[in-house]
PDB file of C-alpha atoms in Angstrom:
ATOM      1  CA  PRO A   1      58.206   8.608  -2.790  1.00  0.00           C
ATOM      2  CA  LEU A   2      61.418   8.906  -0.718  1.00  0.00           C
ATOM      3  CA  LEU A   3      61.925   5.135  -0.974  1.00  0.00           C
ATOM      4  CA  PHE A   4      61.463   5.246  -4.750  1.00  0.00           C
ATOM      5  CA  ARG A   5      64.108   7.967  -5.071  1.00  0.00           C
ATOM      6  CA  SER A   6      66.621   5.932  -3.067  1.00  0.00           C
ATOM      7  CA  VAL A   7      66.427   3.042  -5.581  1.00  0.00           C
ATOM      8  CA  GLN A   8      69.006   3.127  -8.372  1.00  0.00           C
ATOM      9  CA  THR A   9      67.010   1.401 -11.116  1.00  0.00           C
ATOM     10  CA  HIS A  10      63.263   0.959 -11.508  1.00  0.00           C
ATOM     11  CA  LEU A  11      61.956  -1.620 -13.989  1.00  0.00           C
ATOM     12  CA  PHE A  12      58.583  -1.215 -15.710  1.00  0.00           C
ATOM     13  CA  PRO A  13      56.804  -3.634 -18.089  1.00  0.00           C
ATOM     14  CA  SER A  14      55.844  -0.848 -20.518  1.00  0.00           C
ATOM     15  CA  GLY A  15      56.408   2.776 -21.308  1.00  0.00           C
ATOM     16  CA  PHE A  16      52.812   3.419 -20.296  1.00  0.00           C
ATOM     17  CA  SER A  17      53.367   2.007 -16.804  1.00  0.00           C
ATOM     18  CA  ARG A  18      56.581   4.018 -16.482  1.00  0.00           C
ATOM     19  CA  SER A  19      54.816   7.244 -17.429  1.00  0.00           C
ATOM     20  CA  SER A  20      52.115   6.632 -14.821  1.00  0.00           C
ATOM     21  CA  TRP A  21      54.828   6.566 -12.125  1.00  0.00           C
ATOM     22  CA  GLU A  22      56.701   9.642 -13.378  1.00  0.00           C
ATOM     23  CA  PRO A  23      55.604  11.865 -10.470  1.00  0.00           C
ATOM     24  CA  PHE A  24      57.394   9.475  -8.093  1.00  0.00           C
ATOM     25  CA  VAL A  25      60.173   7.868 -10.120  1.00  0.00           C
ATOM     26  CA  PRO A  26      62.923   9.919 -11.831  1.00  0.00           C
ATOM     27  CA  LEU A  27      62.967   9.134 -15.536  1.00  0.00           C
ATOM     28  CA  GLU A  28      66.750   8.749 -15.540  1.00  0.00           C
ATOM     29  CA  THR A  29      66.570   5.829 -13.074  1.00  0.00           C
ATOM     30  CA  SER A  30      63.871   3.868 -14.920  1.00  0.00           C
ATOM     31  CA  GLU A  31      64.035   1.176 -17.585  1.00  0.00           C
ATOM     32  CA  VAL A  32      61.281  -0.448 -19.647  1.00  0.00           C
ATOM     33  CA  VAL A  33      61.653  -4.225 -19.700  1.00  0.00           C
ATOM     34  CA  PRO A  34      58.593  -6.044 -21.064  1.00  0.00           C
ATOM     35  CA  SER A  35      57.474  -9.177 -19.261  1.00  0.00           C
ATOM     36  CA  GLY A  36      58.611 -12.273 -21.116  1.00  0.00           C
ATOM     37  CA  VAL A  37      56.464 -14.837 -22.946  1.00  0.00           C
ATOM     38  CA  ALA A  38      57.422 -18.511 -22.681  1.00  0.00           C
ATOM     39  CA  CYS A  39      57.776 -18.916 -26.435  1.00  0.00           C
ATOM     40  CA  GLY A  40      59.015 -22.482 -26.055  1.00  0.00           C
ATOM     41  CA  ARG A  41      55.638 -23.500 -24.622  1.00  0.00           C
ATOM     42  CA  THR A  42      53.437 -20.861 -26.264  1.00  0.00           C
ATOM     43  CA  THR A  43      53.531 -22.045 -29.876  1.00  0.00           C
ATOM     44  CA  PRO A  44      51.269 -22.502 -32.898  1.00  0.00           C
ATOM     45  CA  ALA A  45      49.100 -25.626 -32.870  1.00  0.00           C
ATOM     46  CA  ALA A  46      50.784 -28.812 -34.042  1.00  0.00           C
ATOM     47  CA  ASP A  47      47.524 -29.917 -35.709  1.00  0.00           C
ATOM     48  CA  LEU A  48      45.243 -26.922 -36.190  1.00  0.00           C
ATOM     49  CA  ARG A  49      42.403 -28.820 -37.814  1.00  0.00           C
ATOM     50  CA  MET A  50      42.218 -31.402 -35.030  1.00  0.00           C
ATOM     51  CA  LEU A  51      42.385 -28.715 -32.321  1.00  0.00           C
ATOM     52  CA  ARG A  52      39.605 -26.665 -33.893  1.00  0.00           C
ATOM     53  CA  ARG A  53      37.373 -29.705 -34.205  1.00  0.00           C
ATOM     54  CA  ARG A  54      38.032 -30.617 -30.570  1.00  0.00           C
ATOM     55  CA  LEU A  55      36.964 -27.115 -29.549  1.00  0.00           C
ATOM     56  CA  GLY A  56      33.793 -27.307 -31.626  1.00  0.00           C
ATOM     57  CA  ALA A  57      34.736 -25.168 -34.623  1.00  0.00           C
ATOM     58  CA  MET A  58      33.309 -26.129 -37.986  1.00  0.00           C
ATOM     59  CA  ASP A  59      35.559 -26.575 -41.015  1.00  0.00           C
ATOM     60  CA  GLY A  60      35.858 -23.308 -42.901  1.00  0.00           C
ATOM     61  CA  GLU A  61      34.727 -21.088 -40.031  1.00  0.00           C
ATOM     62  CA  LYS A  62      36.697 -17.935 -39.327  1.00  0.00           C
ATOM     63  CA  ILE A  63      37.059 -17.609 -35.544  1.00  0.00           C
ATOM     64  CA  ALA A  64      37.440 -14.244 -33.828  1.00  0.00           C
ATOM     65  CA  LEU A  65      38.338 -14.685 -30.163  1.00  0.00           C
ATOM     66  CA  TYR A  66      38.145 -12.539 -27.075  1.00  0.00           C
ATOM     67  CA  ALA A  67      39.719 -14.123 -23.989  1.00  0.00           C
ATOM     68  CA  GLY A  68      39.539 -12.229 -20.712  1.00  0.00           C
ATOM     69  CA  GLY A  69      37.063 -11.086 -18.115  1.00  0.00           C
ATOM     70  CA  LEU A  70      33.611 -10.070 -19.279  1.00  0.00           C
ATOM     71  CA  ALA A  71      33.306  -6.663 -17.663  1.00  0.00           C
ATOM     72  CA  PRO A  72      32.013  -3.247 -18.797  1.00  0.00           C
ATOM     73  CA  ASP A  73      35.496  -1.753 -19.243  1.00  0.00           C
ATOM     74  CA  ARG A  74      36.628  -4.586 -21.524  1.00  0.00           C
ATOM     75  CA  GLY A  75      34.877  -3.178 -24.591  1.00  0.00           C
ATOM     76  CA  ILE A  76      32.772  -6.275 -25.309  1.00  0.00           C
ATOM     77  CA  GLU A  77      29.827  -4.199 -26.553  1.00  0.00           C
ATOM     78  CA  THR A  78      32.126  -2.578 -29.129  1.00  0.00           C
ATOM     79  CA  LEU A  79      33.325  -6.026 -30.184  1.00  0.00           C
ATOM     80  CA  LEU A  80      29.759  -7.309 -30.651  1.00  0.00           C
ATOM     81  CA  GLU A  81      28.856  -4.279 -32.771  1.00  0.00           C
ATOM     82  CA  ALA A  82      32.015  -4.660 -34.841  1.00  0.00           C
ATOM     83  CA  PHE A  83      31.561  -8.384 -35.313  1.00  0.00           C
ATOM     84  CA  ALA A  84      27.993  -7.900 -36.547  1.00  0.00           C
ATOM     85  CA  ARG A  85      29.286  -5.490 -39.208  1.00  0.00           C
ATOM     86  CA  ALA A  86      32.357  -7.535 -40.138  1.00  0.00           C
ATOM     87  CA  ALA A  87      30.255 -10.697 -40.496  1.00  0.00           C
ATOM     88  CA  LEU A  88      28.371  -8.994 -43.321  1.00  0.00           C
ATOM     89  CA  ARG A  89      31.658  -8.674 -45.243  1.00  0.00           C
ATOM     90  CA  SER A  90      33.166 -12.083 -44.451  1.00  0.00           C
ATOM     91  CA  ALA A  91      31.040 -15.226 -44.591  1.00  0.00           C
ATOM     92  CA  GLY A  92      31.459 -17.998 -42.052  1.00  0.00           C
ATOM     93  CA  MET A  93      32.657 -15.874 -39.145  1.00  0.00           C
ATOM     94  CA  ARG A  94      32.126 -16.906 -35.521  1.00  0.00           C
ATOM     95  CA  LEU A  95      32.930 -15.069 -32.295  1.00  0.00           C
ATOM     96  CA  TRP A  96      34.173 -16.847 -29.192  1.00  0.00           C
ATOM     97  CA  LEU A  97      33.934 -14.981 -25.878  1.00  0.00           C
ATOM     98  CA  ALA A  98      36.032 -16.701 -23.228  1.00  0.00           C
ATOM     99  CA  GLY A  99      36.239 -15.607 -19.611  1.00  0.00           C
ATOM    100  CA  GLY A 100      34.213 -15.287 -16.454  1.00  0.00           C
ATOM    101  CA  SER A 101      31.670 -12.491 -16.179  1.00  0.00           C
ATOM    102  CA  SER A 102      31.682  -9.698 -13.619  1.00  0.00           C
ATOM    103  CA  SER A 103      28.013 -10.517 -12.987  1.00  0.00           C
ATOM    104  CA  GLU A 104      25.246 -12.715 -14.342  1.00  0.00           C
ATOM    105  CA  ALA A 105      23.250  -9.607 -15.200  1.00  0.00           C
ATOM    106  CA  TYR A 106      26.091  -8.226 -17.305  1.00  0.00           C
ATOM    107  CA  GLU A 107      26.545 -11.477 -19.232  1.00  0.00           C
ATOM    108  CA  ASN A 108      22.799 -11.594 -19.867  1.00  0.00           C
ATOM    109  CA  SER A 109      22.991  -8.044 -21.244  1.00  0.00           C
ATOM    110  CA  LEU A 110      25.688  -9.187 -23.689  1.00  0.00           C
ATOM    111  CA  ARG A 111      23.564 -12.131 -24.776  1.00  0.00           C
ATOM    112  CA  SER A 112      20.609  -9.796 -25.262  1.00  0.00           C
ATOM    113  CA  ARG A 113      22.754  -7.425 -27.303  1.00  0.00           C
ATOM    114  CA  SER A 114      23.884 -10.321 -29.515  1.00  0.00           C
ATOM    115  CA  SER A 115      20.260 -11.218 -30.185  1.00  0.00           C
ATOM    116  CA  LYS A 116      19.323  -7.640 -31.060  1.00  0.00           C
ATOM    117  CA  LEU A 117      22.248  -7.478 -33.481  1.00  0.00           C
ATOM    118  CA  GLY A 118      21.121 -10.735 -35.115  1.00  0.00           C
ATOM    119  CA  ILE A 119      24.351 -12.590 -34.340  1.00  0.00           C
ATOM    120  CA  SER A 120      23.347 -14.791 -31.391  1.00  0.00           C
ATOM    121  CA  GLN A 121      23.796 -17.930 -33.518  1.00  0.00           C
ATOM    122  CA  ARG A 122      27.356 -16.876 -34.317  1.00  0.00           C
ATOM    123  CA  VAL A 123      28.474 -15.931 -30.793  1.00  0.00           C
ATOM    124  CA  SER A 124      29.647 -18.564 -28.301  1.00  0.00           C
ATOM    125  CA  PHE A 125      30.060 -17.782 -24.601  1.00  0.00           C
ATOM    126  CA  LEU A 126      32.741 -20.243 -23.500  1.00  0.00           C
ATOM    127  CA  GLY A 127      32.966 -19.314 -19.829  1.00  0.00           C
ATOM    128  CA  SER A 128      36.224 -19.396 -17.882  1.00  0.00           C
ATOM    129  CA  CYS A 129      39.182 -21.062 -19.564  1.00  0.00           C
ATOM    130  CA  ASP A 130      42.193 -22.556 -17.798  1.00  0.00           C
ATOM    131  CA  ASP A 131      44.372 -22.628 -20.920  1.00  0.00           C
ATOM    132  CA  ALA A 132      43.955 -19.537 -23.070  1.00  0.00           C
ATOM    133  CA  ALA A 133      46.817 -20.672 -25.317  1.00  0.00           C
ATOM    134  CA  LEU A 134      44.628 -23.430 -26.798  1.00  0.00           C
ATOM    135  CA  LEU A 135      42.061 -20.827 -27.804  1.00  0.00           C
ATOM    136  CA  TYR A 136      44.761 -18.515 -29.166  1.00  0.00           C
ATOM    137  CA  GLN A 137      46.078 -21.378 -31.293  1.00  0.00           C
ATOM    138  CA  ALA A 138      42.642 -22.233 -32.673  1.00  0.00           C
ATOM    139  CA  ALA A 139      41.498 -18.699 -33.472  1.00  0.00           C
ATOM    140  CA  ASP A 140      41.990 -16.825 -36.719  1.00  0.00           C
ATOM    141  CA  ALA A 141      42.190 -13.493 -34.907  1.00  0.00           C
ATOM    142  CA  VAL A 142      42.313 -12.418 -31.266  1.00  0.00           C
ATOM    143  CA  VAL A 143      40.539  -9.172 -30.402  1.00  0.00           C
ATOM    144  CA  LEU A 144      41.397  -7.101 -27.325  1.00  0.00           C
ATOM    145  CA  PRO A 145      38.893  -4.210 -27.340  1.00  0.00           C
ATOM    146  CA  SER A 146      39.686  -2.851 -23.884  1.00  0.00           C
ATOM    147  CA  MET A 147      38.469   0.608 -22.925  1.00  0.00           C
ATOM    148  CA  ALA A 148      40.811   0.657 -19.921  1.00  0.00           C
ATOM    149  CA  ASP A 149      44.540   1.305 -20.027  1.00  0.00           C
ATOM    150  CA  GLU A 150      46.384  -2.023 -20.094  1.00  0.00           C
ATOM    151  CA  THR A 151      49.643  -2.104 -18.139  1.00  0.00           C
ATOM    152  CA  SER A 152      51.637  -4.363 -20.441  1.00  0.00           C
ATOM    153  CA  GLY A 153      49.626  -5.960 -23.244  1.00  0.00           C
ATOM    154  CA  MET A 154      51.095  -9.407 -22.621  1.00  0.00           C
ATOM    155  CA  GLU A 155      47.849 -11.078 -23.727  1.00  0.00           C
ATOM    156  CA  ALA A 156      48.564  -9.721 -27.196  1.00  0.00           C
ATOM    157  CA  ALA A 157      52.133 -11.037 -27.120  1.00  0.00           C
ATOM    158  CA  GLU A 158      50.996 -14.495 -25.978  1.00  0.00           C
ATOM    159  CA  ALA A 159      48.418 -14.731 -28.764  1.00  0.00           C
ATOM    160  CA  MET A 160      50.954 -13.650 -31.379  1.00  0.00           C
ATOM    161  CA  ALA A 161      53.440 -16.213 -30.059  1.00  0.00           C
ATOM    162  CA  CYS A 162      50.804 -18.795 -30.984  1.00  0.00           C
ATOM    163  CA  GLY A 163      50.952 -17.512 -34.548  1.00  0.00           C
ATOM    164  CA  THR A 164      47.620 -15.689 -34.360  1.00  0.00           C
ATOM    165  CA  PRO A 165      47.220 -12.031 -35.362  1.00  0.00           C
ATOM    166  CA  VAL A 166      45.836  -9.611 -32.789  1.00  0.00           C
ATOM    167  CA  LEU A 167      43.553  -6.613 -33.125  1.00  0.00           C
ATOM    168  CA  ALA A 168      43.695  -4.306 -30.115  1.00  0.00           C
ATOM    169  CA  SER A 169      42.434  -0.943 -28.989  1.00  0.00           C
ATOM    170  CA  ARG A 170      45.053   1.764 -28.875  1.00  0.00           C
ATOM    171  CA  VAL A 171      45.316   1.963 -25.071  1.00  0.00           C
ATOM    172  CA  GLY A 172      48.106   1.559 -22.526  1.00  0.00           C
ATOM    173  CA  GLY A 173      50.691  -1.123 -23.156  1.00  0.00           C
ATOM    174  CA  LEU A 174      48.779  -2.785 -26.010  1.00  0.00           C
ATOM    175  CA  SER A 175      50.087  -0.251 -28.511  1.00  0.00           C
ATOM    176  CA  GLU A 176      53.645  -1.060 -27.375  1.00  0.00           C
ATOM    177  CA  VAL A 177      53.235  -4.700 -28.426  1.00  0.00           C
ATOM    178  CA  LEU A 178      51.609  -4.012 -31.795  1.00  0.00           C
ATOM    179  CA  THR A 179      54.440  -1.998 -33.291  1.00  0.00           C
ATOM    180  CA  GLY A 180      55.982  -1.680 -36.749  1.00  0.00           C
ATOM    181  CA  PRO A 181      53.826  -3.351 -39.408  1.00  0.00           C
ATOM    182  CA  PHE A 182      51.458  -4.627 -36.694  1.00  0.00           C
ATOM    183  CA  SER A 183      50.439  -1.097 -35.677  1.00  0.00           C
ATOM    184  CA  LYS A 184      47.826  -1.178 -38.466  1.00  0.00           C
ATOM    185  CA  GLN A 185      45.957  -3.709 -36.318  1.00  0.00           C
ATOM    186  CA  LEU A 186      45.320  -1.115 -33.614  1.00  0.00           C
ATOM    187  CA  PHE A 187      41.912   0.564 -33.594  1.00  0.00           C
ATOM    188  CA  ARG A 188      40.362   3.501 -31.819  1.00  0.00           C
ATOM    189  CA  PRO A 189      38.865   2.485 -28.437  1.00  0.00           C
ATOM    190  CA  GLY A 190      35.104   2.163 -28.653  1.00  0.00           C
ATOM    191  CA  ASP A 191      35.031   2.599 -32.445  1.00  0.00           C
ATOM    192  CA  ALA A 192      33.056  -0.358 -33.804  1.00  0.00           C
ATOM    193  CA  ASP A 193      33.387   0.750 -37.434  1.00  0.00           C
ATOM    194  CA  ASP A 194      37.178   0.948 -37.176  1.00  0.00           C
ATOM    195  CA  LEU A 195      37.364  -2.493 -35.548  1.00  0.00           C
ATOM    196  CA  ALA A 196      34.919  -4.043 -38.032  1.00  0.00           C
ATOM    197  CA  ARG A 197      36.974  -2.879 -40.988  1.00  0.00           C
ATOM    198  CA  ARG A 198      40.210  -4.234 -39.542  1.00  0.00           C
ATOM    199  CA  LEU A 199      38.627  -7.502 -38.404  1.00  0.00           C
ATOM    200  CA  ALA A 200      37.144  -8.200 -41.822  1.00  0.00           C
ATOM    201  CA  GLY A 201      40.520  -7.473 -43.371  1.00  0.00           C
ATOM    202  CA  VAL A 202      42.568  -9.809 -41.190  1.00  0.00           C
ATOM    203  CA  VAL A 203      40.321 -12.773 -40.340  1.00  0.00           C
ATOM    204  CA  GLY A 204      40.963 -14.477 -43.699  1.00  0.00           C
ATOM    205  CA  TRP A 205      44.746 -14.242 -43.442  1.00  0.00           C
ATOM    206  CA  ARG A 206      45.337 -18.014 -43.672  1.00  0.00           C
ATOM    207  CA  GLU A 207      44.304 -17.850 -47.349  1.00  0.00           C
ATOM    208  CA  GLN A 208      45.235 -14.255 -48.153  1.00  0.00           C
ATOM    209  CA  ASP A 209      48.570 -13.915 -46.317  1.00  0.00           C
ATOM    210  CA  PRO A 210      49.704 -17.362 -45.090  1.00  0.00           C
ATOM    211  CA  GLN A 211      52.995 -16.062 -43.664  1.00  0.00           C
ATOM    212  CA  LEU A 212      51.319 -13.603 -41.275  1.00  0.00           C
ATOM    213  CA  GLY A 213      51.253 -16.114 -38.415  1.00  0.00           C
ATOM    214  CA  GLN A 214      55.002 -16.690 -38.718  1.00  0.00           C
ATOM    215  CA  ARG A 215      55.648 -12.937 -38.703  1.00  0.00           C
ATOM    216  CA  CYS A 216      53.507 -12.522 -35.594  1.00  0.00           C
ATOM    217  CA  ARG A 217      55.501 -15.167 -33.748  1.00  0.00           C
ATOM    218  CA  ALA A 218      58.869 -13.828 -34.935  1.00  0.00           C
ATOM    219  CA  HIS A 219      57.937 -10.368 -33.621  1.00  0.00           C
ATOM    220  CA  VAL A 220      57.257 -11.768 -30.151  1.00  0.00           C
ATOM    221  CA  VAL A 221      60.325 -14.021 -30.084  1.00  0.00           C
ATOM    222  CA  GLU A 222      62.520 -11.020 -30.902  1.00  0.00           C
ATOM    223  CA  HIS A 223      60.980  -8.463 -28.576  1.00  0.00           C
ATOM    224  CA  PHE A 224      58.863 -10.178 -25.900  1.00  0.00           C
ATOM    225  CA  SER A 225      60.351 -13.608 -25.179  1.00  0.00           C
ATOM    226  CA  PHE A 226      61.763 -14.593 -21.781  1.00  0.00           C
ATOM    227  CA  GLU A 227      65.206 -14.326 -23.351  1.00  0.00           C
ATOM    228  CA  ALA A 228      64.566 -10.766 -24.544  1.00  0.00           C
ATOM    229  CA  SER A 229      63.207  -9.855 -21.118  1.00  0.00           C
ATOM    230  CA  LEU A 230      66.228 -11.370 -19.384  1.00  0.00           C
ATOM    231  CA  ASP A 231      68.562  -9.418 -21.671  1.00  0.00           C
ATOM    232  CA  GLY A 232      66.741  -6.228 -20.688  1.00  0.00           C
ATOM    233  CA  VAL A 233      67.045  -6.990 -16.976  1.00  0.00           C
ATOM    234  CA  GLU A 234      70.747  -7.754 -17.328  1.00  0.00           C
ATOM    235  CA  ARG A 235      71.331  -4.464 -19.167  1.00  0.00           C
ATOM    236  CA  ALA A 236      69.494  -2.583 -16.425  1.00  0.00           C
ATOM    237  CA  PHE A 237      71.570  -4.231 -13.688  1.00  0.00           C
ATOM    238  CA  ALA A 238      74.775  -3.579 -15.624  1.00  0.00           C
ATOM    239  CA  ARG A 239      73.905   0.084 -15.928  1.00  0.00           C
ATOM    240  CA  ALA A 240      73.068   0.302 -12.225  1.00  0.00           C
ATOM    241  CA  ALA A 241      76.353  -1.388 -11.318  1.00  0.00           C
ATOM    242  CA  SER A 242      78.400   0.933 -13.519  1.00  0.00           C
ATOM    243  CA  GLU A 243      76.745   3.988 -11.982  1.00  0.00           C
ATOM    244  CA  GLN A 244      77.328   2.640  -8.478  1.00  0.00           C
ATOM    245  CA  GLU A 245      81.061   2.458  -9.225  1.00  0.00           C
ATOM    246  CA  LEU A 246      81.013   6.199  -9.991  1.00  0.00           C
ATOM    247  CA  ILE A 247      79.446   7.161  -6.646  1.00  0.00           C
ATOM    248  CA  PRO A 248      82.157   8.548  -4.267  1.00  0.00           C
ATOM    249  CA  VAL A 249      82.616   6.510  -1.090  1.00  0.00           C
TER     250      VAL A 249
END
């Protein structure tokens, strides 16, 4: 704590992470500077139809994607429940679950739950993925149903930079990425009905609201790009330097 108080400026990737350090870090010496997304490399697909076919998606399918670790605090059970309900409202939906599992037993429990919900034929377990951006590009919606507080929510920003809308639980830094008009895509953690309603409403956006992908990307370029992050760091250093000049020698 003494070391923290001797530092002039503390940088945090989100307001949530800053608040968790408040007992140790004076608020007046802290700045929130979100981590930057490489928007030049993280882009919408050049040929969406070809990419989706390469990844095994059928023409006309609506793909909901979760990409991350399969673990109990990730909210996957809520996602399965919500998908089962949303699929009744929107024909042709498929759920991709990408990421390594915390245990074989836990993954088997998710597969069993899918069967009990009657959606096992619509759920694909993709395993670990080295390039999540390809999946973000191919999906119609990315779902982040975490039950745990997320430090920064950069997964949401990366998906949106690919031109794909995101639905996320209202926890930690996720709610700081989905702001303004995108805040309506936040749902209550663990609430399958809330998620199902929002998922059914957004998954058909390519026909219903074709400009949504462009708005998602523009939001990230403005607020969460490397350039925006660098601007924030430079402002923080400039403030620290100006305050240092005021300290008597």
